């Protein structure tokens, strides 16, 4: 194996590791919503504010992260992101000591800055290392498998750390998970600092005439597939987060299904595990199956699963870990197979033909990741106004748009 190939393999491994970190820290906001309801008496809407703060940070940091990547490269951006992530999780830990909901929200917001910066690095890096096209999508899907593995662990771990939800449930109950996250960040910083990472963006920028910020953005959004793609990614992240978040609230609500948090956390973990399975399959077949075909298939199946989950009678039960759970909830969990491949496929289609504008496109993508905070917030409001099942109409509409993107909106200008 040549020195260049060895370097690429190591760079890919680092990006996979960072993909897992993104999910681990982001996934903490789901069980934190349960804690917020218990400790602070939050409504379903308010319980999603931590998740919203985490994702809305993307709206503030997306473009700056893209320009940081363009100007300073992958390694500097990754190191900065890891340092910010350590601080963000540390603030979340302090919120437990101070018993402060605003401090908890601040920690989620700062962590969101870090997750945005890491996402800005890993997606274009893997797409570039794969040479774009089907191979680029394949690497993003495999990286997403690491993301899903971490996401599978978080709700199960947090669910058993929290135990039975009572008025005494508090942030301090998940300190073990917070300490784990800070440890991961510390180790990652050292690994990245000592590693050599290819810098294709810096090399390409050196060969191109400099453009100002406005020219770079205008050049990127002149591609219709990018414009429709960033809308699709906004909706997709809201779908990915909203399905398990609202299901978790419904299952643990004493006025809902009133299922133990450990069981509910395991079911939510199964959703992320199915995302892992889906991404592994997509990674295996990604070199042969187009991103467009993937998007059309999974968005159609996702709409079907959500409708089944919404309309099947809740009296049809199945036993899960000695708890009676409506079969309908399992269709929400099955949506993990559908959401599994959407990120990589949408990104791959949206940046097709962008060339030197890829880093700016990545920044625009990160801005729109705020959908992961906004759509669940909208869902939470619908839950308070009309009920849990009715809130899933928001996600059915979002999936319909993604289906349209796969069929029509992803076609390039040429």
mmCIF file of C-alpha atoms in Angstrom, residues 36-331:
data_model
loop_
_atom_site.group_PDB
_atom_site.id
_atom_site.type_symbol
_atom_site.label_atom_id
_atom_site.label_comp_id
_atom_site.label_asym_id
_atom_site.label_seq_id
_atom_site.Cartn_x
_atom_site.Cartn_y
_atom_site.Cartn_z
ATOM 1 C CA UNK A 36 -36.188 18.755 32.089
ATOM 2 C CA UNK A 37 -39.830 17.662 32.399
ATOM 3 C CA UNK A 38 -39.166 16.042 35.773
ATOM 4 C CA UNK A 39 -36.759 18.515 37.397
ATOM 5 C CA UNK A 40 -38.064 21.795 36.000
ATOM 6 C CA UNK A 41 -41.722 20.924 35.379
ATOM 7 C CA UNK A 42 -41.266 21.690 31.668
ATOM 8 C CA UNK A 43 -44.035 21.247 29.098
ATOM 9 C CA UNK A 44 -43.491 19.021 26.064
ATOM 10 C CA UNK A 45 -42.545 22.162 24.146
ATOM 11 C CA UNK A 46 -40.038 23.294 26.783
ATOM 12 C CA UNK A 47 -38.579 19.804 27.104
ATOM 13 C CA UNK A 48 -37.325 20.175 23.525
ATOM 14 C CA UNK A 49 -35.510 23.475 24.183
ATOM 15 C CA UNK A 50 -32.206 21.763 25.027
ATOM 16 C CA UNK A 51 -32.389 19.834 21.784
ATOM 17 C CA UNK A 52 -33.393 23.057 20.000
ATOM 18 C CA UNK A 53 -30.465 24.993 21.514
ATOM 19 C CA UNK A 54 -28.085 22.263 20.364
ATOM 20 C CA UNK A 55 -29.314 22.387 16.789
ATOM 21 C CA UNK A 56 -30.038 26.104 16.483
ATOM 22 C CA UNK A 57 -26.323 26.637 17.194
ATOM 23 C CA UNK A 58 -25.799 25.249 13.687
ATOM 24 C CA UNK A 59 -27.640 28.253 12.243
ATOM 25 C CA UNK A 60 -25.078 30.572 13.853
ATOM 26 C CA UNK A 61 -21.973 28.478 13.233
ATOM 27 C CA UNK A 62 -22.652 26.783 9.890
ATOM 28 C CA UNK A 63 -21.207 29.381 7.519
ATOM 29 C CA UNK A 64 -18.362 30.471 9.864
ATOM 30 C CA UNK A 65 -17.392 26.803 10.143
ATOM 31 C CA UNK A 66 -17.404 26.485 6.355
ATOM 32 C CA UNK A 67 -15.136 29.497 5.971
ATOM 33 C CA UNK A 68 -12.910 28.293 8.831
ATOM 34 C CA UNK A 69 -12.518 25.002 6.980
ATOM 35 C CA UNK A 70 -11.774 26.812 3.724
ATOM 36 C CA UNK A 71 -9.192 29.115 5.331
ATOM 37 C CA UNK A 72 -7.576 26.936 8.026
ATOM 38 C CA UNK A 73 -8.143 23.388 6.849
ATOM 39 C CA UNK A 74 -9.527 20.176 8.300
ATOM 40 C CA UNK A 75 -7.100 19.673 11.178
ATOM 41 C CA UNK A 76 -7.408 23.165 12.677
ATOM 42 C CA UNK A 77 -11.207 23.101 12.357
ATOM 43 C CA UNK A 78 -11.436 19.639 13.949
ATOM 44 C CA UNK A 79 -9.184 20.618 16.879
ATOM 45 C CA UNK A 80 -11.204 23.784 17.478
ATOM 46 C CA UNK A 81 -14.435 21.788 17.385
ATOM 47 C CA UNK A 82 -13.194 19.228 19.917
ATOM 48 C CA UNK A 83 -12.050 21.947 22.326
ATOM 49 C CA UNK A 84 -15.413 23.725 22.103
ATOM 50 C CA UNK A 85 -17.215 20.397 22.625
ATOM 51 C CA UNK A 86 -15.304 19.717 25.840
ATOM 52 C CA UNK A 87 -16.352 23.144 27.158
ATOM 53 C CA UNK A 88 -19.994 22.610 26.124
ATOM 54 C CA UNK A 89 -20.356 19.272 27.910
ATOM 55 C CA UNK A 90 -18.564 20.770 30.920
ATOM 56 C CA UNK A 91 -21.208 23.504 31.084
ATOM 57 C CA UNK A 92 -23.944 20.847 30.962
ATOM 58 C CA UNK A 93 -22.279 19.168 33.940
ATOM 59 C CA UNK A 94 -22.201 22.477 35.826
ATOM 60 C CA UNK A 95 -25.934 22.905 35.217
ATOM 61 C CA UNK A 96 -26.495 19.862 37.429
ATOM 62 C CA UNK A 97 -24.394 21.344 40.210
ATOM 63 C CA UNK A 98 -26.036 24.772 39.928
ATOM 64 C CA UNK A 99 -29.500 23.244 39.342
ATOM 65 C CA UNK A 100 -30.010 25.775 36.557
ATOM 66 C CA UNK A 101 -32.133 25.265 33.460
ATOM 67 C CA UNK A 102 -30.604 28.310 31.671
ATOM 68 C CA UNK A 103 -27.087 26.928 32.266
ATOM 69 C CA UNK A 104 -28.216 23.571 30.896
ATOM 70 C CA UNK A 105 -29.495 25.325 27.758
ATOM 71 C CA UNK A 106 -26.197 27.210 27.453
ATOM 72 C CA UNK A 107 -24.289 23.919 27.590
ATOM 73 C CA UNK A 108 -26.495 22.458 24.852
ATOM 74 C CA UNK A 109 -25.952 25.586 22.732
ATOM 75 C CA UNK A 110 -22.151 25.526 23.078
ATOM 76 C CA UNK A 111 -22.103 21.778 22.356
ATOM 77 C CA UNK A 112 -24.065 22.558 19.206
ATOM 78 C CA UNK A 113 -21.244 24.838 18.013
ATOM 79 C CA UNK A 114 -18.864 21.906 18.339
ATOM 80 C CA UNK A 115 -21.140 19.422 16.578
ATOM 81 C CA UNK A 116 -21.623 21.877 13.710
ATOM 82 C CA UNK A 117 -17.871 22.336 13.247
ATOM 83 C CA UNK A 118 -17.254 18.580 13.341
ATOM 84 C CA UNK A 119 -20.002 17.927 10.799
ATOM 85 C CA UNK A 120 -18.493 20.596 8.551
ATOM 86 C CA UNK A 121 -15.235 18.634 8.607
ATOM 87 C CA UNK A 122 -16.299 15.007 8.306
ATOM 88 C CA UNK A 123 -18.822 15.131 5.440
ATOM 89 C CA UNK A 124 -16.782 16.899 2.725
ATOM 90 C CA UNK A 125 -13.625 15.095 3.910
ATOM 91 C CA UNK A 126 -15.176 11.649 3.448
ATOM 92 C CA UNK A 127 -16.829 12.672 0.189
ATOM 93 C CA UNK A 128 -13.470 13.967 -1.089
ATOM 94 C CA UNK A 129 -11.502 10.925 0.087
ATOM 95 C CA UNK A 130 -14.014 8.741 -1.739
ATOM 96 C CA UNK A 131 -13.672 10.779 -4.908
ATOM 97 C CA UNK A 132 -17.311 11.940 -4.849
ATOM 98 C CA UNK A 133 -20.099 10.054 -6.631
ATOM 99 C CA UNK A 134 -21.228 6.655 -5.346
ATOM 100 C CA UNK A 135 -17.903 6.003 -3.586
ATOM 101 C CA UNK A 136 -18.111 9.328 -1.728
ATOM 102 C CA UNK A 137 -21.643 8.483 -0.596
ATOM 103 C CA UNK A 138 -20.436 5.014 0.437
ATOM 104 C CA UNK A 139 -17.807 6.464 2.805
ATOM 105 C CA UNK A 140 -20.317 8.910 4.304
ATOM 106 C CA UNK A 141 -22.724 6.009 4.903
ATOM 107 C CA UNK A 142 -19.991 3.965 6.637
ATOM 108 C CA UNK A 143 -19.073 6.992 8.747
ATOM 109 C CA UNK A 144 -22.750 7.338 9.541
ATOM 110 C CA UNK A 145 -22.678 3.763 10.860
ATOM 111 C CA UNK A 146 -20.236 4.899 13.557
ATOM 112 C CA UNK A 147 -22.584 7.800 14.216
ATOM 113 C CA UNK A 148 -25.511 5.409 14.652
ATOM 114 C CA UNK A 149 -23.527 3.081 16.925
ATOM 115 C CA UNK A 150 -22.905 5.945 19.352
ATOM 116 C CA UNK A 151 -26.547 7.021 19.032
ATOM 117 C CA UNK A 152 -27.669 3.482 19.921
ATOM 118 C CA UNK A 153 -25.644 3.505 23.128
ATOM 119 C CA UNK A 154 -26.668 6.936 24.458
ATOM 120 C CA UNK A 155 -30.451 6.487 25.078
ATOM 121 C CA UNK A 156 -29.980 3.016 26.566
ATOM 122 C CA UNK A 157 -27.173 4.215 28.863
ATOM 123 C CA UNK A 158 -29.044 7.370 29.873
ATOM 124 C CA UNK A 159 -32.318 5.488 30.358
ATOM 125 C CA UNK A 160 -30.791 3.120 32.878
ATOM 126 C CA UNK A 161 -28.844 5.912 34.578
ATOM 127 C CA UNK A 162 -32.060 7.896 35.045
ATOM 128 C CA UNK A 163 -34.071 4.877 36.174
ATOM 129 C CA UNK A 164 -37.661 5.569 37.194
ATOM 130 C CA UNK A 165 -38.705 9.154 36.481
ATOM 131 C CA UNK A 166 -39.748 10.936 39.687
ATOM 132 C CA UNK A 167 -39.810 14.521 40.951
ATOM 133 C CA UNK A 168 -36.257 13.855 42.231
ATOM 134 C CA UNK A 169 -34.890 13.042 38.750
ATOM 135 C CA UNK A 170 -32.159 15.546 37.858
ATOM 136 C CA UNK A 171 -29.261 16.312 35.507
ATOM 137 C CA UNK A 172 -26.752 14.879 37.995
ATOM 138 C CA UNK A 173 -28.237 11.419 37.311
ATOM 139 C CA UNK A 174 -26.454 11.330 33.937
ATOM 140 C CA UNK A 175 -23.077 12.659 35.113
ATOM 141 C CA UNK A 176 -21.465 9.362 34.080
ATOM 142 C CA UNK A 177 -22.510 9.970 30.464
ATOM 143 C CA UNK A 178 -21.280 13.582 30.625
ATOM 144 C CA UNK A 179 -17.894 12.494 32.018
ATOM 145 C CA UNK A 180 -17.656 9.900 29.226
ATOM 146 C CA UNK A 181 -18.285 12.578 26.608
ATOM 147 C CA UNK A 182 -15.616 14.879 28.078
ATOM 148 C CA UNK A 183 -13.167 11.977 28.135
ATOM 149 C CA UNK A 184 -13.880 11.219 24.482
ATOM 150 C CA UNK A 185 -13.206 14.836 23.563
ATOM 151 C CA UNK A 186 -9.926 14.897 25.476
ATOM 152 C CA UNK A 187 -8.661 11.718 23.795
ATOM 153 C CA UNK A 188 -9.813 12.913 20.374
ATOM 154 C CA UNK A 189 -7.944 16.204 20.738
ATOM 155 C CA UNK A 190 -4.673 14.372 21.407
ATOM 156 C CA UNK A 191 -5.184 11.922 18.518
ATOM 157 C CA UNK A 192 -5.986 14.653 15.992
ATOM 158 C CA UNK A 193 -3.146 16.870 17.231
ATOM 159 C CA UNK A 194 -0.620 14.079 16.626
ATOM 160 C CA UNK A 195 -2.071 13.005 13.286
ATOM 161 C CA UNK A 196 -1.408 14.091 9.708
ATOM 162 C CA UNK A 197 -4.637 14.861 7.894
ATOM 163 C CA UNK A 198 -4.833 15.584 4.136
ATOM 164 C CA UNK A 199 -5.853 19.170 3.356
ATOM 165 C CA UNK A 200 -7.445 19.100 -0.118
ATOM 166 C CA UNK A 201 -9.438 22.275 0.529
ATOM 167 C CA UNK A 202 -6.289 24.286 1.314
ATOM 168 C CA UNK A 203 -4.497 22.896 -1.732
ATOM 169 C CA UNK A 204 -7.413 23.715 -4.030
ATOM 170 C CA UNK A 205 -7.845 27.197 -2.549
ATOM 171 C CA UNK A 206 -4.152 27.954 -3.190
ATOM 172 C CA UNK A 207 -4.645 27.227 -6.909
ATOM 173 C CA UNK A 208 -7.796 29.322 -7.260
ATOM 174 C CA UNK A 209 -8.235 33.115 -7.365
ATOM 175 C CA UNK A 210 -9.590 34.407 -4.063
ATOM 176 C CA UNK A 211 -13.292 35.229 -3.831
ATOM 177 C CA UNK A 212 -15.020 37.272 -1.193
ATOM 178 C CA UNK A 213 -17.678 35.763 1.035
ATOM 179 C CA UNK A 214 -20.638 36.988 -0.997
ATOM 180 C CA UNK A 215 -19.174 35.715 -4.273
ATOM 181 C CA UNK A 216 -18.524 32.292 -2.752
ATOM 182 C CA UNK A 217 -22.100 31.994 -1.456
ATOM 183 C CA UNK A 218 -23.579 33.224 -4.754
ATOM 184 C CA UNK A 219 -21.441 30.731 -6.658
ATOM 185 C CA UNK A 220 -22.626 27.884 -4.438
ATOM 186 C CA UNK A 221 -26.350 28.690 -4.522
ATOM 187 C CA UNK A 222 -26.285 29.074 -8.311
ATOM 188 C CA UNK A 223 -26.562 25.270 -8.272
ATOM 189 C CA UNK A 224 -30.262 24.345 -7.956
ATOM 190 C CA UNK A 225 -29.509 20.906 -6.533
ATOM 191 C CA UNK A 226 -27.725 22.586 -3.593
ATOM 192 C CA UNK A 227 -30.607 24.982 -2.910
ATOM 193 C CA UNK A 228 -33.173 22.194 -2.822
ATOM 194 C CA UNK A 229 -30.688 19.981 -0.965
ATOM 195 C CA UNK A 230 -30.187 22.353 1.966
ATOM 196 C CA UNK A 231 -33.981 22.521 2.403
ATOM 197 C CA UNK A 232 -34.076 18.721 2.319
ATOM 198 C CA UNK A 233 -31.347 18.475 4.960
ATOM 199 C CA UNK A 234 -33.233 20.925 7.219
ATOM 200 C CA UNK A 235 -36.296 18.698 7.072
ATOM 201 C CA UNK A 236 -34.338 15.446 7.273
ATOM 202 C CA UNK A 237 -32.551 16.302 10.523
ATOM 203 C CA UNK A 238 -35.888 17.332 12.035
ATOM 204 C CA UNK A 239 -37.333 13.975 10.998
ATOM 205 C CA UNK A 240 -34.381 11.989 12.336
ATOM 206 C CA UNK A 241 -34.525 13.712 15.735
ATOM 207 C CA UNK A 242 -38.282 14.205 16.012
ATOM 208 C CA UNK A 243 -39.315 10.575 15.520
ATOM 209 C CA UNK A 244 -37.446 9.134 18.547
ATOM 210 C CA UNK A 245 -37.679 12.264 20.736
ATOM 211 C CA UNK A 246 -41.454 12.521 20.632
ATOM 212 C CA UNK A 247 -41.823 8.730 20.845
ATOM 213 C CA UNK A 248 -39.672 8.761 23.987
ATOM 214 C CA UNK A 249 -41.812 11.502 25.564
ATOM 215 C CA UNK A 250 -44.996 9.608 24.671
ATOM 216 C CA UNK A 251 -43.759 6.316 26.096
ATOM 217 C CA UNK A 252 -42.556 7.832 29.394
ATOM 218 C CA UNK A 253 -45.467 10.265 29.883
ATOM 219 C CA UNK A 254 -47.712 9.203 32.765
ATOM 220 C CA UNK A 255 -50.624 10.461 30.673
ATOM 221 C CA UNK A 256 -49.287 8.607 27.655
ATOM 222 C CA UNK A 257 -48.085 5.004 27.680
ATOM 223 C CA UNK A 258 -46.336 5.365 31.075
ATOM 224 C CA UNK A 259 -43.553 2.922 30.151
ATOM 225 C CA UNK A 260 -40.397 2.695 32.297
ATOM 226 C CA UNK A 261 -37.559 4.932 31.060
ATOM 227 C CA UNK A 262 -35.204 1.959 30.745
ATOM 228 C CA UNK A 263 -37.604 0.177 28.375
ATOM 229 C CA UNK A 264 -38.362 3.379 26.445
ATOM 230 C CA UNK A 265 -34.655 4.142 26.205
ATOM 231 C CA UNK A 266 -33.993 0.662 24.855
ATOM 232 C CA UNK A 267 -36.669 1.107 22.170
ATOM 233 C CA UNK A 268 -35.223 4.496 21.196
ATOM 234 C CA UNK A 269 -31.813 2.832 21.147
ATOM 235 C CA UNK A 270 -33.284 0.264 18.748
ATOM 236 C CA UNK A 271 -34.242 3.129 16.411
ATOM 237 C CA UNK A 272 -30.615 4.277 16.311
ATOM 238 C CA UNK A 273 -29.455 0.667 16.009
ATOM 239 C CA UNK A 274 -31.616 0.265 12.911
ATOM 240 C CA UNK A 275 -29.985 3.411 11.552
ATOM 241 C CA UNK A 276 -26.665 1.661 12.122
ATOM 242 C CA UNK A 277 -27.893 -1.412 10.235
ATOM 243 C CA UNK A 278 -29.226 0.700 7.387
ATOM 244 C CA UNK A 279 -25.964 2.595 7.039
ATOM 245 C CA UNK A 280 -23.917 -0.587 7.062
ATOM 246 C CA UNK A 281 -26.064 -1.985 4.260
ATOM 247 C CA UNK A 282 -25.864 1.316 2.374
ATOM 248 C CA UNK A 283 -22.102 1.329 2.852
ATOM 249 C CA UNK A 284 -21.915 -2.166 1.368
ATOM 250 C CA UNK A 285 -24.081 -1.423 -1.667
ATOM 251 C CA UNK A 286 -23.350 2.297 -2.026
ATOM 252 C CA UNK A 287 -20.853 1.727 -4.811
ATOM 253 C CA UNK A 288 -23.580 0.170 -6.974
ATOM 254 C CA UNK A 289 -26.841 1.834 -5.915
ATOM 255 C CA UNK A 290 -27.271 5.543 -6.637
ATOM 256 C CA UNK A 291 -28.034 8.119 -3.954
ATOM 257 C CA UNK A 292 -31.189 9.081 -5.878
ATOM 258 C CA UNK A 293 -32.533 5.521 -5.766
ATOM 259 C CA UNK A 294 -31.817 5.336 -2.029
ATOM 260 C CA UNK A 295 -33.665 8.594 -1.289
ATOM 261 C CA UNK A 296 -36.756 7.635 -3.287
ATOM 262 C CA UNK A 297 -36.986 4.198 -1.636
ATOM 263 C CA UNK A 298 -36.465 5.240 1.997
ATOM 264 C CA UNK A 299 -38.626 8.375 1.920
ATOM 265 C CA UNK A 300 -41.531 6.343 0.507
ATOM 266 C CA UNK A 301 -41.082 3.642 3.160
ATOM 267 C CA UNK A 302 -40.766 6.288 5.897
ATOM 268 C CA UNK A 303 -44.122 7.827 4.992
ATOM 269 C CA UNK A 304 -45.734 4.374 5.112
ATOM 270 C CA UNK A 305 -44.207 3.507 8.526
ATOM 271 C CA UNK A 306 -45.270 6.825 10.085
ATOM 272 C CA UNK A 307 -48.850 6.418 8.873
ATOM 273 C CA UNK A 308 -48.977 2.872 10.270
ATOM 274 C CA UNK A 309 -47.610 4.105 13.609
ATOM 275 C CA UNK A 310 -50.179 6.876 13.730
ATOM 276 C CA UNK A 311 -53.276 4.897 12.778
ATOM 277 C CA UNK A 312 -52.799 1.353 14.093
ATOM 278 C CA UNK A 313 -54.877 0.783 17.275
ATOM 279 C CA UNK A 314 -52.795 1.316 20.414
ATOM 280 C CA UNK A 315 -54.594 -1.668 21.971
ATOM 281 C CA UNK A 316 -52.559 -4.101 19.828
ATOM 282 C CA UNK A 317 -49.638 -4.833 22.150
ATOM 283 C CA UNK A 318 -46.311 -6.638 22.077
ATOM 284 C CA UNK A 319 -44.159 -7.531 25.087
ATOM 285 C CA UNK A 320 -40.791 -5.754 25.222
ATOM 286 C CA UNK A 321 -38.590 -6.327 28.299
ATOM 287 C CA UNK A 322 -41.671 -7.348 30.336
ATOM 288 C CA UNK A 323 -43.546 -4.196 29.319
ATOM 289 C CA UNK A 324 -46.615 -4.036 27.050
ATOM 290 C CA UNK A 325 -45.848 -1.739 24.135
ATOM 291 C CA UNK A 326 -48.235 -0.891 21.257
ATOM 292 C CA UNK A 327 -47.156 -2.486 17.986
ATOM 293 C CA UNK A 328 -47.691 0.943 16.421
ATOM 294 C CA UNK A 329 -44.627 2.246 18.290
ATOM 295 C CA UNK A 330 -42.477 -0.359 16.548
ATOM 296 C CA UNK A 331 -43.261 1.241 13.188
#
